[in-house]
Short mmCIF file of C-alpha atoms and ligand atoms in Angstrom, two decimals:
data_model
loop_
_atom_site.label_atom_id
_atom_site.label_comp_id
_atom_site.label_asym_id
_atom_site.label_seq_id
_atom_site.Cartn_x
_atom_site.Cartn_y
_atom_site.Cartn_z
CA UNK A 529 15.94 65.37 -168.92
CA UNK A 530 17.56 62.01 -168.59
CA UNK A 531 15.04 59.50 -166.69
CA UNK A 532 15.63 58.24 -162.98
CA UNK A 533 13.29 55.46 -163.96
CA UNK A 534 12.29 52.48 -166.51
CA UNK A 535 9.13 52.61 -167.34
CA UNK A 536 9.20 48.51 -166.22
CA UNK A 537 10.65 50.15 -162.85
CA UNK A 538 8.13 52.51 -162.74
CA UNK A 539 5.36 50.15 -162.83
CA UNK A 540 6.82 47.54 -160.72
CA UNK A 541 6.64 50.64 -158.10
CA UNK A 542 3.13 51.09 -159.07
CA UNK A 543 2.00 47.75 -158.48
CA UNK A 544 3.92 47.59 -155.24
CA UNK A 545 1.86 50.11 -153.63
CA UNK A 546 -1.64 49.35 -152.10
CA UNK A 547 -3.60 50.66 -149.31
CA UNK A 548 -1.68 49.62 -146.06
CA UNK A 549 -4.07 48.16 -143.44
CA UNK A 550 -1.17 47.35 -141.06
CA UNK A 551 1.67 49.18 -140.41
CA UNK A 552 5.09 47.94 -138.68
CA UNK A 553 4.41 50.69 -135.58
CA UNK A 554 8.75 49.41 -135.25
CA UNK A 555 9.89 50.74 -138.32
CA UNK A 556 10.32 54.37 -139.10
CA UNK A 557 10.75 56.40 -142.14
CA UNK A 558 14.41 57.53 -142.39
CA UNK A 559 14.61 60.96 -141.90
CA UNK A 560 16.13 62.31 -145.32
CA UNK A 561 13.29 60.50 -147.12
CA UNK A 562 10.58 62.26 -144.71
CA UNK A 563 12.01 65.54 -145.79
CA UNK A 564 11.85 64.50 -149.47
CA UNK A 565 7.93 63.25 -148.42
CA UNK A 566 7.03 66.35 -147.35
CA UNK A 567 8.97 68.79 -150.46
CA UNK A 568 6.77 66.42 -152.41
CA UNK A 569 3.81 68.17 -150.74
CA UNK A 570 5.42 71.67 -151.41
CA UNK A 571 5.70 70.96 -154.90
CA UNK A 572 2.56 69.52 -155.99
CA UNK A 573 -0.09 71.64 -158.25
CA UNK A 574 -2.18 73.82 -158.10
CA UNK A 575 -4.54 75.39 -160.18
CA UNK A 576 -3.35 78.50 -160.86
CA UNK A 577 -0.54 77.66 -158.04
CA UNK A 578 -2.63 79.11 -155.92
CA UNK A 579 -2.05 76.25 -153.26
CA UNK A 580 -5.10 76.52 -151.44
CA UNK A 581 -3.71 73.63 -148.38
CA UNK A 582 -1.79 72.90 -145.89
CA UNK A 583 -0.50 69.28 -144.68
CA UNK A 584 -0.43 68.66 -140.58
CA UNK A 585 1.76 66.23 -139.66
CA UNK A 586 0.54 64.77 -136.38
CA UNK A 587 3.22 63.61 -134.02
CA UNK A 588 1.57 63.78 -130.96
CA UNK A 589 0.53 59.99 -129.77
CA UNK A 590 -2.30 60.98 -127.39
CA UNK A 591 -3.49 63.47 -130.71
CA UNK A 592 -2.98 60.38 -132.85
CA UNK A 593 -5.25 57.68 -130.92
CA UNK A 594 -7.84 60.87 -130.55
CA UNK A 595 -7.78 60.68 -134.17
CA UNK A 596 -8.35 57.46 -134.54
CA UNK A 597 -11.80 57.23 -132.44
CA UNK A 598 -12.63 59.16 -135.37
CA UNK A 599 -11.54 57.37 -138.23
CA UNK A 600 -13.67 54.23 -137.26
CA UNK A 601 -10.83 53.00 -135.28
CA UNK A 602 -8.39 52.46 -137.95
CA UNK A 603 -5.17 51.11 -136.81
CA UNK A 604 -3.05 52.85 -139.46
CA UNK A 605 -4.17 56.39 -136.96
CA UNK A 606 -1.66 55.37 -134.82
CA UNK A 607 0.27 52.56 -136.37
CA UNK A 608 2.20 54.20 -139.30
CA UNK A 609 5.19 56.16 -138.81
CA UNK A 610 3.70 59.38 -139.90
CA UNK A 611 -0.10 60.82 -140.17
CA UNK A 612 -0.58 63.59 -142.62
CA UNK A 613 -3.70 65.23 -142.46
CA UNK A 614 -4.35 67.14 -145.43
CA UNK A 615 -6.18 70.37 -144.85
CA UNK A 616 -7.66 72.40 -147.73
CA UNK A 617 -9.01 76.18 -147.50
CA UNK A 618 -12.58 76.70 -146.82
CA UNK A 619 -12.98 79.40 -149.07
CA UNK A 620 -10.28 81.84 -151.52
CA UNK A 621 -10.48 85.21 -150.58
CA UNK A 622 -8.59 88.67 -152.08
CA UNK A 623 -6.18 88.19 -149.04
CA UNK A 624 -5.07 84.47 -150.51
CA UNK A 625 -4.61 85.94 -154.18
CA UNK A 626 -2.34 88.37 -152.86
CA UNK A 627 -0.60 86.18 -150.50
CA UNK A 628 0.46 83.99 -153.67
CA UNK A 629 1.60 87.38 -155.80
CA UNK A 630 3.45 88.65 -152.79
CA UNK A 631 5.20 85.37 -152.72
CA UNK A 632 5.74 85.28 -156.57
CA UNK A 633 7.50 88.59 -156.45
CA UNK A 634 9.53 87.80 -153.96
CA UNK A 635 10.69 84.37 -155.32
CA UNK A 636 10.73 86.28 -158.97
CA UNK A 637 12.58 89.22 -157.67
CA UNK A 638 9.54 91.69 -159.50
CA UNK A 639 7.58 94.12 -157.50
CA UNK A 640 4.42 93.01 -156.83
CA UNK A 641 2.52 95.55 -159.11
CA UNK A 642 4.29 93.83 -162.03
CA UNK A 643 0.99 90.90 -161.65
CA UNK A 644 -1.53 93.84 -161.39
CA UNK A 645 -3.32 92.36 -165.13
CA UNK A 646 -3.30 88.93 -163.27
CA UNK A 647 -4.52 89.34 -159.86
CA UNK A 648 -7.44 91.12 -161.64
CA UNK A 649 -7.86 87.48 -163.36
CA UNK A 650 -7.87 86.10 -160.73
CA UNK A 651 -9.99 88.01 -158.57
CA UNK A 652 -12.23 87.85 -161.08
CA UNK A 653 -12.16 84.50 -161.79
CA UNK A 654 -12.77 83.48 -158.17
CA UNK A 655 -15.52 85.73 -157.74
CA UNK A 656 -17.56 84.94 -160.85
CA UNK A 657 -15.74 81.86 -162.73
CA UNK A 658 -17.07 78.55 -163.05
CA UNK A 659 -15.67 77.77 -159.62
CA UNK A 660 -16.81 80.53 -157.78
CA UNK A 661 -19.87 78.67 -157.07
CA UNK A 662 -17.75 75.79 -154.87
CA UNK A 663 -14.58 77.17 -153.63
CA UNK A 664 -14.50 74.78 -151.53
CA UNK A 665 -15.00 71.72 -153.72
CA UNK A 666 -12.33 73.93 -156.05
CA UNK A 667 -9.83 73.79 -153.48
CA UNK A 668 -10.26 70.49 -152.80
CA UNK A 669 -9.45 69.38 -155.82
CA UNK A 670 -6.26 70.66 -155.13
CA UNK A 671 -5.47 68.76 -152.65
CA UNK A 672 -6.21 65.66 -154.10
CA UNK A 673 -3.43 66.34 -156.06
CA UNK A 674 -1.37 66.76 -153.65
CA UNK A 675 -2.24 63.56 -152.02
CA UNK A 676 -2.03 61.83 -155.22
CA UNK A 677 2.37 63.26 -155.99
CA UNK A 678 2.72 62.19 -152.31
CA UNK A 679 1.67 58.67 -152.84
CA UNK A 680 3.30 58.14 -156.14
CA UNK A 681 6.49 60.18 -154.20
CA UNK A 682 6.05 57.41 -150.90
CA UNK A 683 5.85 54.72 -153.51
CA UNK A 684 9.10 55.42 -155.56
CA UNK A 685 11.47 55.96 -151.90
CA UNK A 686 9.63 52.46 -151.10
CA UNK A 687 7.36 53.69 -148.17
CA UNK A 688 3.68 52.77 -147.64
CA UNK A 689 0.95 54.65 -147.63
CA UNK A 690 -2.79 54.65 -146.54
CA UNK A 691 -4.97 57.40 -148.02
CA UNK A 692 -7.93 57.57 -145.93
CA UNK A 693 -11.10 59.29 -146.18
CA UNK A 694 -12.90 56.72 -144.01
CA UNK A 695 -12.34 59.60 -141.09
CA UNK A 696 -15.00 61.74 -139.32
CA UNK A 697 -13.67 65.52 -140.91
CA UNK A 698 -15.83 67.72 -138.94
CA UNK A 699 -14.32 65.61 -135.33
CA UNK A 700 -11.18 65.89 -137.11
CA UNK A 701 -11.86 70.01 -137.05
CA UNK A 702 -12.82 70.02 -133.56
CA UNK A 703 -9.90 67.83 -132.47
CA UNK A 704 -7.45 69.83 -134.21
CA UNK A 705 -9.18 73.11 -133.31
CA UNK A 706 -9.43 74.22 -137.03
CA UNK A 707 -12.87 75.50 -135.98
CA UNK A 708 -11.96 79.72 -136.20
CA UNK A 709 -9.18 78.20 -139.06
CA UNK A 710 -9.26 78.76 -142.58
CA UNK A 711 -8.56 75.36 -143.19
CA UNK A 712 -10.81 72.43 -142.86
CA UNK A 713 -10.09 68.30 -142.88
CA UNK A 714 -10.21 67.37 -146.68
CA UNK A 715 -8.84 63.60 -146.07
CA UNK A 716 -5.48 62.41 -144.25
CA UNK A 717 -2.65 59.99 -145.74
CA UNK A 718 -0.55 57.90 -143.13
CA UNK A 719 2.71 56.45 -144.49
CA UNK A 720 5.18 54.26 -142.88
CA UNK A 721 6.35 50.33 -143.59
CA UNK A 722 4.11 47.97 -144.27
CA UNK A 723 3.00 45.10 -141.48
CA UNK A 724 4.69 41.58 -142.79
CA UNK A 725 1.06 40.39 -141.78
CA UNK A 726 -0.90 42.58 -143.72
CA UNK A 727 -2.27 40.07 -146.06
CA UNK A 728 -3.31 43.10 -148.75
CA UNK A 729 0.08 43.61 -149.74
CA UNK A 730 -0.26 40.29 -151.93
CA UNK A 731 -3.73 40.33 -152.57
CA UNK A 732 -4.17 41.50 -156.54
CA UNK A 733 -4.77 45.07 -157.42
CA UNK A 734 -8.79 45.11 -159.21
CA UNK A 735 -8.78 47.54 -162.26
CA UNK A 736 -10.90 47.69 -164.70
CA UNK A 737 -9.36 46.39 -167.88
CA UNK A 738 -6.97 49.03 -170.03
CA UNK A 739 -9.38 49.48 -173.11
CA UNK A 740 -12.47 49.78 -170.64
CA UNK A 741 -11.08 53.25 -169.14
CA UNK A 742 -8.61 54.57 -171.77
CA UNK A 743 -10.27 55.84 -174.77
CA UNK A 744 -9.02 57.18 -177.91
CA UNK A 745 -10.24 59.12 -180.49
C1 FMN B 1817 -9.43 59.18 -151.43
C2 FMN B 1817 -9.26 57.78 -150.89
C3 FMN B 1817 -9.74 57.47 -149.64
C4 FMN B 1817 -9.53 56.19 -149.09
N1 FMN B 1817 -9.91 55.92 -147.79
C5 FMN B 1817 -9.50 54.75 -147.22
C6 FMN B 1817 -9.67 54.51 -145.83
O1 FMN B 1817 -10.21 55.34 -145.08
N2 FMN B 1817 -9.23 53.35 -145.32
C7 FMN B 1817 -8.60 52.40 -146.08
O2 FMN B 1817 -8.18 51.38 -145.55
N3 FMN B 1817 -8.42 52.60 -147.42
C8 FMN B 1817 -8.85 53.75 -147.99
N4 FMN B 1817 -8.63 53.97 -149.33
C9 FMN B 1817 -7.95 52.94 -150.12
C10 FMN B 1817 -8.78 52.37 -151.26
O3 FMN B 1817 -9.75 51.50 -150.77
C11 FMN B 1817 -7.81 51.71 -152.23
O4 FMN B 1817 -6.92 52.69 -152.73
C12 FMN B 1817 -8.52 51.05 -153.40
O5 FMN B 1817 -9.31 49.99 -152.95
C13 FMN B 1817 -7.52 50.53 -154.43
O6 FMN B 1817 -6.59 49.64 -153.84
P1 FMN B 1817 -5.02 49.89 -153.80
O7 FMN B 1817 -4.80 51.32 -153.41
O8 FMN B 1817 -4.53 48.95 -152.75
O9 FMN B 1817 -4.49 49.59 -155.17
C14 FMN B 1817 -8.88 55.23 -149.87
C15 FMN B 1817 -8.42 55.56 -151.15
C16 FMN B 1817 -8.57 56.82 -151.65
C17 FMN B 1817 -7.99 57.17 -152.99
#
């Protein structure tokens, strides 16, 4: 496939993007690139495309400044243009394997016996593989990923994001009533424009150098 991108564009993107402190609460995200944000959430993945998450976008001011009492008051809460919260499964049970298959047959046009070998993988696999011991942790993975495409996603249409684990998730679970849920708070990502006074944007990016994290062998 032809590239959309230089790989000089690509990292001039790359560099562009920090962690928004301050938001422009003026300035909102154009619609068609919102609905491109949030396909970039559909189409992040998964380990064994299981996609063990779901992404709440919170609207809702009065839900929004909740929020933010417990995210140590962080203006980006309510600032930014959007708040995703990113919500991962607590657990993967036989009724979430055969959610995915009965989804794969219908997107495949196969009946859904044709994945009897694999569900038995993966039943098996989640109920004595190496993850089976942190389903959880497993699925959170996941959505780290997905955090990580929507970022990189934000980035390239020239939007700001904050990702944000500086938040209280079990307040975040009783604000949001995901207490009887299957889904719990993994993290939350707000994206918007950045603040002309945020003085991050120009403050330089600390990595450690190339040859100090890429090895070869
Ligand atoms: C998972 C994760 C959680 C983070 N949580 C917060 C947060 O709660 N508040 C915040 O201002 N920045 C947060 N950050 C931003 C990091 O501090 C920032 O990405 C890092 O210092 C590198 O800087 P840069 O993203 O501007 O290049 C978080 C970053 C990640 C990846």
């Amino acid at each position: 496939m032809e590239p959309t991108t230089t790989p000089a564009q690509l990292l001039e993107r790359l560099q562009w993007r920090y962690a928004t402190k301050q938001f422009d609460p003026a300035r909102p995200i154009a619609p068609d690139a919102w609905a491109a944000l949030e396909d970039a959430l559909v189409l992040a993945p998964s380990s064994f495309g299981l996609q063990p998450w779901k992404f709440l976008v919170v609207e809702d001011p009065a839900l929004r400044q909740q929020l933010r009492t417990a995210s140590w008051n962080q203006s980006q809460i309510t600032d930014a243009s959007k708040l995703v919260v990113f919500l991962g499964l607590r657990t993967m049970t036989i009724e979430d394997i055969d959610r995915y298959l009965q989804r794969t047959s219908e997107v495949r046009g196969l009946p859904v016996s044709t994945f009897d070998g694999y569900r038995k993988v993966l039943v098996n696999f989640v109920q004595s593989g190496w993850a089976s011991k942190d389903l959880l942790g497993w699925n959170t993975r996941q959505v780290y990923i997905a955090l990580g495409q929507f970022m990189t996603s934000a980035a390239m249409l020239g939007i700001d994001t904050c990702p944000m684990e500086g938040i209280d998730m079990a307040a975040y679970d009783r604000i949001l009533g995901l207490g009887d849920s299957p889904f719990t708070t993994v993290c939350a990502c707000t994206a918007g424009h950045r603040s002309a006074a945020d003085k991050y944007a120009a403050t330089p990016k600390v990595r450690y150098a190339k040859d100090a994290v890429i090895e070869r062998r």
